[in-house]
PDB file of C-alpha atoms and ligand atoms in Angstrom:
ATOM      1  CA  UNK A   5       0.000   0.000   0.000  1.00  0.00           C
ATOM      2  CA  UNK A   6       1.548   3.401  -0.701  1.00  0.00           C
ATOM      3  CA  UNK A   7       0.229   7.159   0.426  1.00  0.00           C
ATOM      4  CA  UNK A   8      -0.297   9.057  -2.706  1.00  0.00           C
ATOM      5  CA  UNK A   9      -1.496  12.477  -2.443  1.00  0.00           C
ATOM      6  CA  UNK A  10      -4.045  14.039  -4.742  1.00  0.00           C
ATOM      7  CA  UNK A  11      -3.918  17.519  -5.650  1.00  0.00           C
ATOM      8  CA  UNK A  12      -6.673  18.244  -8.306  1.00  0.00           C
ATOM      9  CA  UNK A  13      -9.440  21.175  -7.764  1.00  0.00           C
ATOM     10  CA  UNK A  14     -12.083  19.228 -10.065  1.00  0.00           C
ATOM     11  CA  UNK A  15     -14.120  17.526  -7.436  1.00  0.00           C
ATOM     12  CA  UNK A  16     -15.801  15.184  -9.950  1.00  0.00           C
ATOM     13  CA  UNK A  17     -12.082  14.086 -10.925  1.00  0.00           C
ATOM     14  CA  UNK A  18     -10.336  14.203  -7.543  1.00  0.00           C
ATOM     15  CA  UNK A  19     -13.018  11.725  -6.515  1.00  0.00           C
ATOM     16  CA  UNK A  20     -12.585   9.136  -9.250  1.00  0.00           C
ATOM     17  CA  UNK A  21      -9.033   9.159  -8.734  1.00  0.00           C
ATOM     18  CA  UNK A  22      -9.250   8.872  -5.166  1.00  0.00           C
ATOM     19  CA  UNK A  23     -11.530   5.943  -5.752  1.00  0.00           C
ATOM     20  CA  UNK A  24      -9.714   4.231  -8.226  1.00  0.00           C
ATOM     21  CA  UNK A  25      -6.309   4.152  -6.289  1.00  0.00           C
ATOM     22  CA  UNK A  26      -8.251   2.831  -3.223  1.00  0.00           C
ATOM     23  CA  UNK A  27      -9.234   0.198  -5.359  1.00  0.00           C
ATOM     24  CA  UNK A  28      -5.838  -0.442  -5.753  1.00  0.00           C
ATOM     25  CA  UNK A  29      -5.250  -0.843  -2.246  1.00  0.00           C
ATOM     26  CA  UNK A  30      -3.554   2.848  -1.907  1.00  0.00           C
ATOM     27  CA  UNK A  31      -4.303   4.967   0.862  1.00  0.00           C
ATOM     28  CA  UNK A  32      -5.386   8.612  -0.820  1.00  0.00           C
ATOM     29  CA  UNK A  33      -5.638  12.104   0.632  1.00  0.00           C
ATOM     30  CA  UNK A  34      -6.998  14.746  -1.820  1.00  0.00           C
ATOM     31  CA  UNK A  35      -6.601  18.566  -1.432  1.00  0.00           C
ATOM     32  CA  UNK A  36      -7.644  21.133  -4.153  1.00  0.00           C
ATOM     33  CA  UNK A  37      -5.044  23.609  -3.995  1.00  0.00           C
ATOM     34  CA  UNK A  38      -1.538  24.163  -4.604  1.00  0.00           C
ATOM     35  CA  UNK A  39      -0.632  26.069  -1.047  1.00  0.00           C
ATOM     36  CA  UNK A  40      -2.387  23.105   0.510  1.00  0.00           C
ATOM     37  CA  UNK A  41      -0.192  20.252  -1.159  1.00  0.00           C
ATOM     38  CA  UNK A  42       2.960  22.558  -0.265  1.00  0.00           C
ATOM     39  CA  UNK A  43       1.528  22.552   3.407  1.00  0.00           C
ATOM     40  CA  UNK A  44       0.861  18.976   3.764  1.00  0.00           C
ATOM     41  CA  UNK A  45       3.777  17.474   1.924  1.00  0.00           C
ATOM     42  CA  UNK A  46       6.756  20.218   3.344  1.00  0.00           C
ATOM     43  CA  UNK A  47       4.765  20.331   7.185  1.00  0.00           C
ATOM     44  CA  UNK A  48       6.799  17.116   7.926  1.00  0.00           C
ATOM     45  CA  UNK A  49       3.695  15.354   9.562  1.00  0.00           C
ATOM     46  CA  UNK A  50       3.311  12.385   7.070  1.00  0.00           C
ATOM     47  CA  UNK A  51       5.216  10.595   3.838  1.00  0.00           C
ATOM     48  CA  UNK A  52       3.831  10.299   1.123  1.00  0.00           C
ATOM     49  CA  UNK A  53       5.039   7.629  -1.745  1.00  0.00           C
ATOM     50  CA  UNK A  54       3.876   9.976  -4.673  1.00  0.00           C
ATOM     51  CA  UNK A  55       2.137  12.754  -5.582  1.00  0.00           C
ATOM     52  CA  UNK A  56      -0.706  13.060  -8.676  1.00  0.00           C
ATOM     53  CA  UNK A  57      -1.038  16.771  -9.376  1.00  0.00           C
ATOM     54  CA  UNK A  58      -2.736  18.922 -11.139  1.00  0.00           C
ATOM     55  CA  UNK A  59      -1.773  22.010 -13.062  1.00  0.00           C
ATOM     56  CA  UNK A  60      -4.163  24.705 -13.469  1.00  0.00           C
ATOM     57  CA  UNK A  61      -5.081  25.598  -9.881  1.00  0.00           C
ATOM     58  CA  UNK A  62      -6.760  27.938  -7.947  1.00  0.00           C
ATOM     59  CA  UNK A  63      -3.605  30.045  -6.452  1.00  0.00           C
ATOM     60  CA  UNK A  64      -0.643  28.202  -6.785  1.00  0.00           C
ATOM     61  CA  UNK A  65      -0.343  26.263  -9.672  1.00  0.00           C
ATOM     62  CA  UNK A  66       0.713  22.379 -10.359  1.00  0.00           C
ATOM     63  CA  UNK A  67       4.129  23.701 -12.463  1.00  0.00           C
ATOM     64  CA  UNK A  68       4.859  26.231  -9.153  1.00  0.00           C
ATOM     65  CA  UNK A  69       4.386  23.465  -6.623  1.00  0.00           C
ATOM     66  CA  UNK A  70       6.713  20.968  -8.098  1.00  0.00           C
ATOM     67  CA  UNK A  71       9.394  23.896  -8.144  1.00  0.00           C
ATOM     68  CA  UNK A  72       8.795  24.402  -4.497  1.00  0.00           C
ATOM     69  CA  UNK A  73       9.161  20.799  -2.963  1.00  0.00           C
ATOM     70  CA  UNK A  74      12.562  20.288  -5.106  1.00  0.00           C
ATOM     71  CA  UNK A  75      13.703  23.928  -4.041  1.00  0.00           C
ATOM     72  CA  UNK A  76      12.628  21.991  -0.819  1.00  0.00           C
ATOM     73  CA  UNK A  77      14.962  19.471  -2.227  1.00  0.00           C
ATOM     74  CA  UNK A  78      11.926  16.965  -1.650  1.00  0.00           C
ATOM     75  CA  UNK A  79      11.942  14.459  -4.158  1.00  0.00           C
ATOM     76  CA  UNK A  80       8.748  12.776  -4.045  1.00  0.00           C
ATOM     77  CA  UNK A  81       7.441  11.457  -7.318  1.00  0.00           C
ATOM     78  CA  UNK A  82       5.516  13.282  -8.996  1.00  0.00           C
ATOM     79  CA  UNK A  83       3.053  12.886 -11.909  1.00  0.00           C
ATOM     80  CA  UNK A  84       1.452  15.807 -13.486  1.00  0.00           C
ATOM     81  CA  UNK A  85      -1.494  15.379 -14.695  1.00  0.00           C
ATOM     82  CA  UNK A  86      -2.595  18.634 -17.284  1.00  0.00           C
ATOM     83  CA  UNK A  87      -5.021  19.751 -19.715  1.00  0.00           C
ATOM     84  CA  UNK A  88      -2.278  22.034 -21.024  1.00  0.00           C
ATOM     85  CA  UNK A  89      -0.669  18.858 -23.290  1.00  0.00           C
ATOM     86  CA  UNK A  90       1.325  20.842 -25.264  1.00  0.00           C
ATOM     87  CA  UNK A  91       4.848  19.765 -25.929  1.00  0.00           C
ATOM     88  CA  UNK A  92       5.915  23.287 -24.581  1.00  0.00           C
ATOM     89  CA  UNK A  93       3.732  22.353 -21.306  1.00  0.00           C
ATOM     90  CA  UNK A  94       5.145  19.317 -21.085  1.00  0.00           C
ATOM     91  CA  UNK A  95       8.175  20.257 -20.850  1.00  0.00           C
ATOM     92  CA  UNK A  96       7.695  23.146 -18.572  1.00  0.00           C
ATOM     93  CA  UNK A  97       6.728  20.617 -16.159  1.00  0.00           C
ATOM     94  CA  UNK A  98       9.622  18.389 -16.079  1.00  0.00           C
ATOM     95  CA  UNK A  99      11.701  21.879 -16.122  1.00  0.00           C
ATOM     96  CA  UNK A 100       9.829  22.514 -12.738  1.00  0.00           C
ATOM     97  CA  UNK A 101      11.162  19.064 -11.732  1.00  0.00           C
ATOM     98  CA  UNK A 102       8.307  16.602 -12.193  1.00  0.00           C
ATOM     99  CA  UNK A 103       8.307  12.992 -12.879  1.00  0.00           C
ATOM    100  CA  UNK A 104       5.969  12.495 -15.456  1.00  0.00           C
ATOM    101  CA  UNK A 105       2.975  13.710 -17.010  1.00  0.00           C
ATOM    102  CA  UNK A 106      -0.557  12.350 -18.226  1.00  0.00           C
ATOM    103  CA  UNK A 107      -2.607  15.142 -20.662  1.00  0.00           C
ATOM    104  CA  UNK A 108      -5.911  15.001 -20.094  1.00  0.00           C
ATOM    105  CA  UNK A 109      -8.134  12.841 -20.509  1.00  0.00           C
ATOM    106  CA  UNK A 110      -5.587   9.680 -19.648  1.00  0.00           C
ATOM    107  CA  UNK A 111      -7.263   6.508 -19.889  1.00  0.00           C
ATOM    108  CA  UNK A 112      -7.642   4.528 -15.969  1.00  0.00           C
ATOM    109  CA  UNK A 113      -5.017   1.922 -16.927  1.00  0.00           C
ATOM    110  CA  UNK A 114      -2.621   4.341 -18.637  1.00  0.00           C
ATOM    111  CA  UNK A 115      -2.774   6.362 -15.368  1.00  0.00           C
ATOM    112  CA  UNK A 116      -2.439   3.312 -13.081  1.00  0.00           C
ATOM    113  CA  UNK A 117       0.711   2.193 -14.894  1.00  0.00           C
ATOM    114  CA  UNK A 118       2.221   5.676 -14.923  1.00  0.00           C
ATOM    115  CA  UNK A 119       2.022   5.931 -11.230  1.00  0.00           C
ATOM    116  CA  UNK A 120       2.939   2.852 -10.311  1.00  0.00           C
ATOM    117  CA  UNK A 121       6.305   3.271 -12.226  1.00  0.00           C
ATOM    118  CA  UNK A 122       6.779   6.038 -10.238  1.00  0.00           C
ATOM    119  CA  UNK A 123       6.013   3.964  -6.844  1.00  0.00           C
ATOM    120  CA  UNK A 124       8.324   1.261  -7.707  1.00  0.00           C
ATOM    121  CA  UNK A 125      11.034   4.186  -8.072  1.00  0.00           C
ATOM    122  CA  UNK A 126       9.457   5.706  -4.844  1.00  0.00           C
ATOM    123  CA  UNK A 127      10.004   1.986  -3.051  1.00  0.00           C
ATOM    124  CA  UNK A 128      13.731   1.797  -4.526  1.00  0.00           C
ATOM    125  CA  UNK A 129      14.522   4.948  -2.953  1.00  0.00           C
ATOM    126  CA  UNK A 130      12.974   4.229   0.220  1.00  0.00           C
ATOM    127  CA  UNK A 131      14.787   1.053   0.674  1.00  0.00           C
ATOM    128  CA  UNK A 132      18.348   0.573   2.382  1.00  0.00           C
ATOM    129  CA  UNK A 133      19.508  -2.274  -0.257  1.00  0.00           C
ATOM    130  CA  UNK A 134      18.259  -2.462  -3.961  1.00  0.00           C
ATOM    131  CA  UNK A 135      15.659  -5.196  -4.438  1.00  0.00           C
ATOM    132  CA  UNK A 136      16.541  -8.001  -6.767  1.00  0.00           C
ATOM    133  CA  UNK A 137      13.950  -7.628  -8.386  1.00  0.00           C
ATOM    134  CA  UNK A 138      10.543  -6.444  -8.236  1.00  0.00           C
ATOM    135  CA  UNK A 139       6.960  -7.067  -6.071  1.00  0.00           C
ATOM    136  CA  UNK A 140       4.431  -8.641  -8.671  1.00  0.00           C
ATOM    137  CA  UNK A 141       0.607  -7.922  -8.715  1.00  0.00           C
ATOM    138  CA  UNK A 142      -2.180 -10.421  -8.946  1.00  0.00           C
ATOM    139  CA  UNK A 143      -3.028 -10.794 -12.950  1.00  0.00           C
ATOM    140  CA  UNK A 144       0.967  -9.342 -13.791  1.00  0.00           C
ATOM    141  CA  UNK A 145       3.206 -11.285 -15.529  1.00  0.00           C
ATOM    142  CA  UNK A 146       6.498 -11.765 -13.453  1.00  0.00           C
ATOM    143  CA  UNK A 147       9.537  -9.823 -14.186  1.00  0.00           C
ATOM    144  CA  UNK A 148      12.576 -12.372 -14.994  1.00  0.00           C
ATOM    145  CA  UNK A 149      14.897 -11.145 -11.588  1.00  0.00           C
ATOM    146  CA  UNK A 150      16.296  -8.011 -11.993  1.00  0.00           C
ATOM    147  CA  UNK A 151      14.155  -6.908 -15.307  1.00  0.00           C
ATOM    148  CA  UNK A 152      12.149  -4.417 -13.545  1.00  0.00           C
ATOM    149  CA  UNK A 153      15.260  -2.349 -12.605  1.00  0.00           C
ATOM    150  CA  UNK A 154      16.932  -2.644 -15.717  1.00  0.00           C
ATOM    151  CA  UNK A 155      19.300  -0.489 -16.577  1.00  0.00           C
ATOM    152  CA  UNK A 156      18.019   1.674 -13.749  1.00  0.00           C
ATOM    153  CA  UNK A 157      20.688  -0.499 -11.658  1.00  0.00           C
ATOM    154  CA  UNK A 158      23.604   0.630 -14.066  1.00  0.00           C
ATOM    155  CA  UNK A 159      26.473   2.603 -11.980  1.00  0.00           C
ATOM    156  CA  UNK A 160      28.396   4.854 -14.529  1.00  0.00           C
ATOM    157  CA  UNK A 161      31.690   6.334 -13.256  1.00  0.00           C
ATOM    158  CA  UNK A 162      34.125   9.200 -14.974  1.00  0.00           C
ATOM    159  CA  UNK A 163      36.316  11.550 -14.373  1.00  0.00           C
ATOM    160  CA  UNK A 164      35.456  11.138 -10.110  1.00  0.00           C
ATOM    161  CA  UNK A 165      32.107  11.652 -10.662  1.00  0.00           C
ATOM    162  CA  UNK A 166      29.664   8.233  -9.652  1.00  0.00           C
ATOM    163  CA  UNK A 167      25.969   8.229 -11.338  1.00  0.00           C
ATOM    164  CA  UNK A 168      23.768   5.793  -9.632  1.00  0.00           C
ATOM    165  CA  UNK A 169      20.487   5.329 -11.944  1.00  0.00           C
ATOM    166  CA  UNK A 170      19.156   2.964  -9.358  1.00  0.00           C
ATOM    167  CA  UNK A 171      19.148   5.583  -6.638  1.00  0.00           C
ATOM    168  CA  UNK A 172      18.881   8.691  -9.096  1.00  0.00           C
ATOM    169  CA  UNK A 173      22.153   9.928  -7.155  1.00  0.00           C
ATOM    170  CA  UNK A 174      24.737  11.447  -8.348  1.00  0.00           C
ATOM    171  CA  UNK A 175      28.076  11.801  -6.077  1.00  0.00           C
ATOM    172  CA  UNK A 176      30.685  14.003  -6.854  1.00  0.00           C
ATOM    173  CA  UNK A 177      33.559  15.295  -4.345  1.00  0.00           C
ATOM    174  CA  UNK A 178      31.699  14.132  -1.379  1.00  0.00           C
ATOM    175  CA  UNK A 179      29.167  15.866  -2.167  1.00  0.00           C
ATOM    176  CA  UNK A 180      26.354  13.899  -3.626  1.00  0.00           C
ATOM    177  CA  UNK A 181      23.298  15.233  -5.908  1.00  0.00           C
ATOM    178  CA  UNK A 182      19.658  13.897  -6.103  1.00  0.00           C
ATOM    179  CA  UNK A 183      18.863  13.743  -9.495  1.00  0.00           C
ATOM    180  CA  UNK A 184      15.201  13.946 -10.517  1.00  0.00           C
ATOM    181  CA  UNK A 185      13.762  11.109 -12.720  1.00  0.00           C
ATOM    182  CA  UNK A 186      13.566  13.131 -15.922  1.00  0.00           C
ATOM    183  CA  UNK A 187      17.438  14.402 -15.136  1.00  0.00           C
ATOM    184  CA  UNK A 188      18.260  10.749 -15.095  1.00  0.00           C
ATOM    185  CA  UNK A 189      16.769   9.944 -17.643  1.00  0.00           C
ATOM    186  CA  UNK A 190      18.262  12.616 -20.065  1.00  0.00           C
ATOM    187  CA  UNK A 191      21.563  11.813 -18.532  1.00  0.00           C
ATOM    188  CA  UNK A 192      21.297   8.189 -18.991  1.00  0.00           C
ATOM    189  CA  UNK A 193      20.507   8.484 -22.612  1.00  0.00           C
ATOM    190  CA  UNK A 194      23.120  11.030 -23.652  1.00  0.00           C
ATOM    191  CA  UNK A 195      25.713   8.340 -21.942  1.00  0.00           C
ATOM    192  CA  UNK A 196      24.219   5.519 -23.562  1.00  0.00           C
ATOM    193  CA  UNK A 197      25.520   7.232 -26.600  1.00  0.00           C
ATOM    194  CA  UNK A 198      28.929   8.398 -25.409  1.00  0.00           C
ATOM    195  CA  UNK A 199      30.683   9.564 -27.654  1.00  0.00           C
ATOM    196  CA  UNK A 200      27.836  10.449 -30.198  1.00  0.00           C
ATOM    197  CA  UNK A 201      26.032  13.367 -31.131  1.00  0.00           C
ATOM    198  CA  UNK A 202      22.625  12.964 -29.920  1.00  0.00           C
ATOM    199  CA  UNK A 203      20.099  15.052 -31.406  1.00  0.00           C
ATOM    200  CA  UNK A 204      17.537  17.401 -29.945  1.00  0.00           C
ATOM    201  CA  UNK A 205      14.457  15.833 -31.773  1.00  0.00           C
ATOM    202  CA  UNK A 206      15.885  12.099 -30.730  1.00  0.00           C
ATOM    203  CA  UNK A 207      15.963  13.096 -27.145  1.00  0.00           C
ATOM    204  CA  UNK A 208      12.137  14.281 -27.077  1.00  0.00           C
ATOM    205  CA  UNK A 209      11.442  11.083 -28.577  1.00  0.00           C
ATOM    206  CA  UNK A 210      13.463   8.834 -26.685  1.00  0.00           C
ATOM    207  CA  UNK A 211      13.592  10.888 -22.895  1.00  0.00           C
ATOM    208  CA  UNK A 212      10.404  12.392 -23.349  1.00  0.00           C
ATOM    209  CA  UNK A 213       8.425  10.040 -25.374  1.00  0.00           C
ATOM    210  CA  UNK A 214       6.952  13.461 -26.929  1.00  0.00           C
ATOM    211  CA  UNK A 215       7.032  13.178 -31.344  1.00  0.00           C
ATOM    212  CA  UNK A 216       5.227  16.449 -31.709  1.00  0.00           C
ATOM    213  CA  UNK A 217       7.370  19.034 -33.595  1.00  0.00           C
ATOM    214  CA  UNK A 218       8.259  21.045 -30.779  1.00  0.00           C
ATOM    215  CA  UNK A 219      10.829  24.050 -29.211  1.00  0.00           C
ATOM    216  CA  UNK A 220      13.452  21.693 -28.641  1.00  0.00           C
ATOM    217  CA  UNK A 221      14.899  24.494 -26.856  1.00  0.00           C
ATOM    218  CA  UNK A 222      13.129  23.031 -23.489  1.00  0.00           C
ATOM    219  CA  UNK A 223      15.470  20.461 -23.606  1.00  0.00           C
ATOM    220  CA  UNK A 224      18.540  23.066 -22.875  1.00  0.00           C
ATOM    221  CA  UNK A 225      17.299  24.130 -19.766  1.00  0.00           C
ATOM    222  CA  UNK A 226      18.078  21.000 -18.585  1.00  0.00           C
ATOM    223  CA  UNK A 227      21.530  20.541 -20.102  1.00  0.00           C
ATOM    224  CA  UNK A 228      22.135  23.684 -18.299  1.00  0.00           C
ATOM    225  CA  UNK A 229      20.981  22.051 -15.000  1.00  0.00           C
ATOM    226  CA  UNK A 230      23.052  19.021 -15.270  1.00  0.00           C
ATOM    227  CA  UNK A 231      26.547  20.831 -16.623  1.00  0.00           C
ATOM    228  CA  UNK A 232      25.806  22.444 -13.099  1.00  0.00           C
ATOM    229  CA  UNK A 233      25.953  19.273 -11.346  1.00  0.00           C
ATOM    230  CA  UNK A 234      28.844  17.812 -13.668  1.00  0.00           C
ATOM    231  CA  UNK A 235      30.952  20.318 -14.553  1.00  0.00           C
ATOM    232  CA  UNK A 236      34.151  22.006 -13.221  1.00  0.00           C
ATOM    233  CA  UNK A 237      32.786  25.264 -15.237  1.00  0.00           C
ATOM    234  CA  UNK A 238      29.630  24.670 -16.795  1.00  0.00           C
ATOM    235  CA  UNK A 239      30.212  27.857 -19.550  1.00  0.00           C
ATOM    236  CA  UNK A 240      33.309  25.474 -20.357  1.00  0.00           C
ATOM    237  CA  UNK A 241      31.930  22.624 -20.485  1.00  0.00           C
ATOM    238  CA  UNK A 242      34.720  19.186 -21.499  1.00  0.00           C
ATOM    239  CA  UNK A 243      31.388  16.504 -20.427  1.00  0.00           C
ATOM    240  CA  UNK A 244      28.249  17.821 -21.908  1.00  0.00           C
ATOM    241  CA  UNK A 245      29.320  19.020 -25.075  1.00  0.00           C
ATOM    242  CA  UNK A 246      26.530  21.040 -27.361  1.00  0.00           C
ATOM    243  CA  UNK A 247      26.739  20.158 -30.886  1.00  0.00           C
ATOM    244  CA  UNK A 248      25.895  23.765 -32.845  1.00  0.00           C
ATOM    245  CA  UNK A 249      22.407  23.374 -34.819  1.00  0.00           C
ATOM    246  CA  UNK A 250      21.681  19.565 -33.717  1.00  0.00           C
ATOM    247  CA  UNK A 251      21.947  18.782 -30.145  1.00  0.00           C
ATOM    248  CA  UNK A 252      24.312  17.386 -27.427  1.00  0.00           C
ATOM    249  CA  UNK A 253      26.976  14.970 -27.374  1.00  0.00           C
ATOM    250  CA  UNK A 254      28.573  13.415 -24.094  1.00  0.00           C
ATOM    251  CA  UNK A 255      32.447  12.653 -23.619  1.00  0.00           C
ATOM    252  CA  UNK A 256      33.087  10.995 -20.415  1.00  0.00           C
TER     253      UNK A 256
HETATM  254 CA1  LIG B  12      -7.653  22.091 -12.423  1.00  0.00          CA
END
């Protein structure tokens, strides 16, 4: 069972989700405005395993709250659920530091999925050891050992720097970094291709699952992010190299 917070002003919709994820056996707490979630999820009191939120909102909105808690350097999962689905939107959002994002309408079971990818990071996280491999669900087909971490578990390490995608940290000097899922993610792929130019359009596709023709320019915000966490001088950058008119290429 995991506590997932609900922050959506829609009654009508804040009540179907709170149903469905008790159906799922989570416990749910719905409140209907930004200042609220900040409130109950910075106060301390409780955890919670993930967070479902909302964008437009009365006051403080979903793409402002998300900012907060990681400003807050609280890293609970979030997925963003908004009627705003443009690519542009989308991206503002994982800018802000969220997870993932569902435009609406989602479909139940696309929802259910998306959130419980984020829980099984959520229960990684949480845990003092990483699991073998993964907790299966009545009706789901078991994950061979191991599969549901995947490359998640993969520990890259260059020039002193140690990138653990199973723990989404990054350690560096002593210091050590909490990356956000989507910062992972981007990372992940551009040293998957070390060495290679990777291109802006390929990382939508392939980070962001987004094909729309889109800004790309989204994307630099968070190269800019991450040369902060890698690099000696991040206006010099010798890791995260940009490639002039196509995208980014990573040397390790
Ligand atoms: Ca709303």
């Amino acid at each position: 069972m995991s506590h997932i917070l609900v922050v959506e002003d829609e009654t009508h919709l804040a009540e179907g989700l709170r149903f469905n994820l008790r159906a799922e056996g989570h416990a749910v707490e719905v409140v209907g405005e930004g200042e609220t979630a900040i409130e109950r999820l910075l106060g301390g009191r409780e955890k919670f395993d993930a967070v479902v939120l909302d964008v437009m909102l009365p006051g403080m909105d979903g793409f402002a709250v998300v900012n907060k808690l990681r400003k807050a350097r609280n890293y609970v999962p979030v997925l963003i659920l908004t009627a705003r689905g443009r690519p542009e939107d989308v991206l503002e959002g994982f800018a802000a530091g969220a997870d993932d994002y569902l435009p609406k309408p989602f479909e139940l079971r696309i929802f259910l999925a998306r959130l419980q990818g984020l829980l099984r990071r959520s229960a990684w996280l949480a845990a003092p050891a990483r699991p073998a491999g993964r907790a299966t669900k009545p009706g789901e087909t078991p994950a061979p050992a191991g599969a549901g971490a995947e490359a998640d578990a993969e520990v890259f390490s260059f020039d002193g720097k140690t990138i653990d995608f199973g723990t989404l940290e990054l350690r560096s000097g002593g210091h050590t970094i909490q990356l956000t899922l989507m910062e992972a993610k981007l990372l992940r792929h551009l040293i998957r291709n070390n060495g290679r130019t990777v291109s802006r359009k390929s990382i939508l596709e392939d980070v962001w699952d987004l094909r729309e023709d889109t800004d790309t320019r989204a994307i630099d915000n968070f190269v800019v992010r991450l040369r902060r966490y890698l690099e000696e001088d991040p206006s010099h950058p010798r890791h995260l190299l940009t490639v002039r008119g196509v995208g980014y290429r990573f040397v390790a």
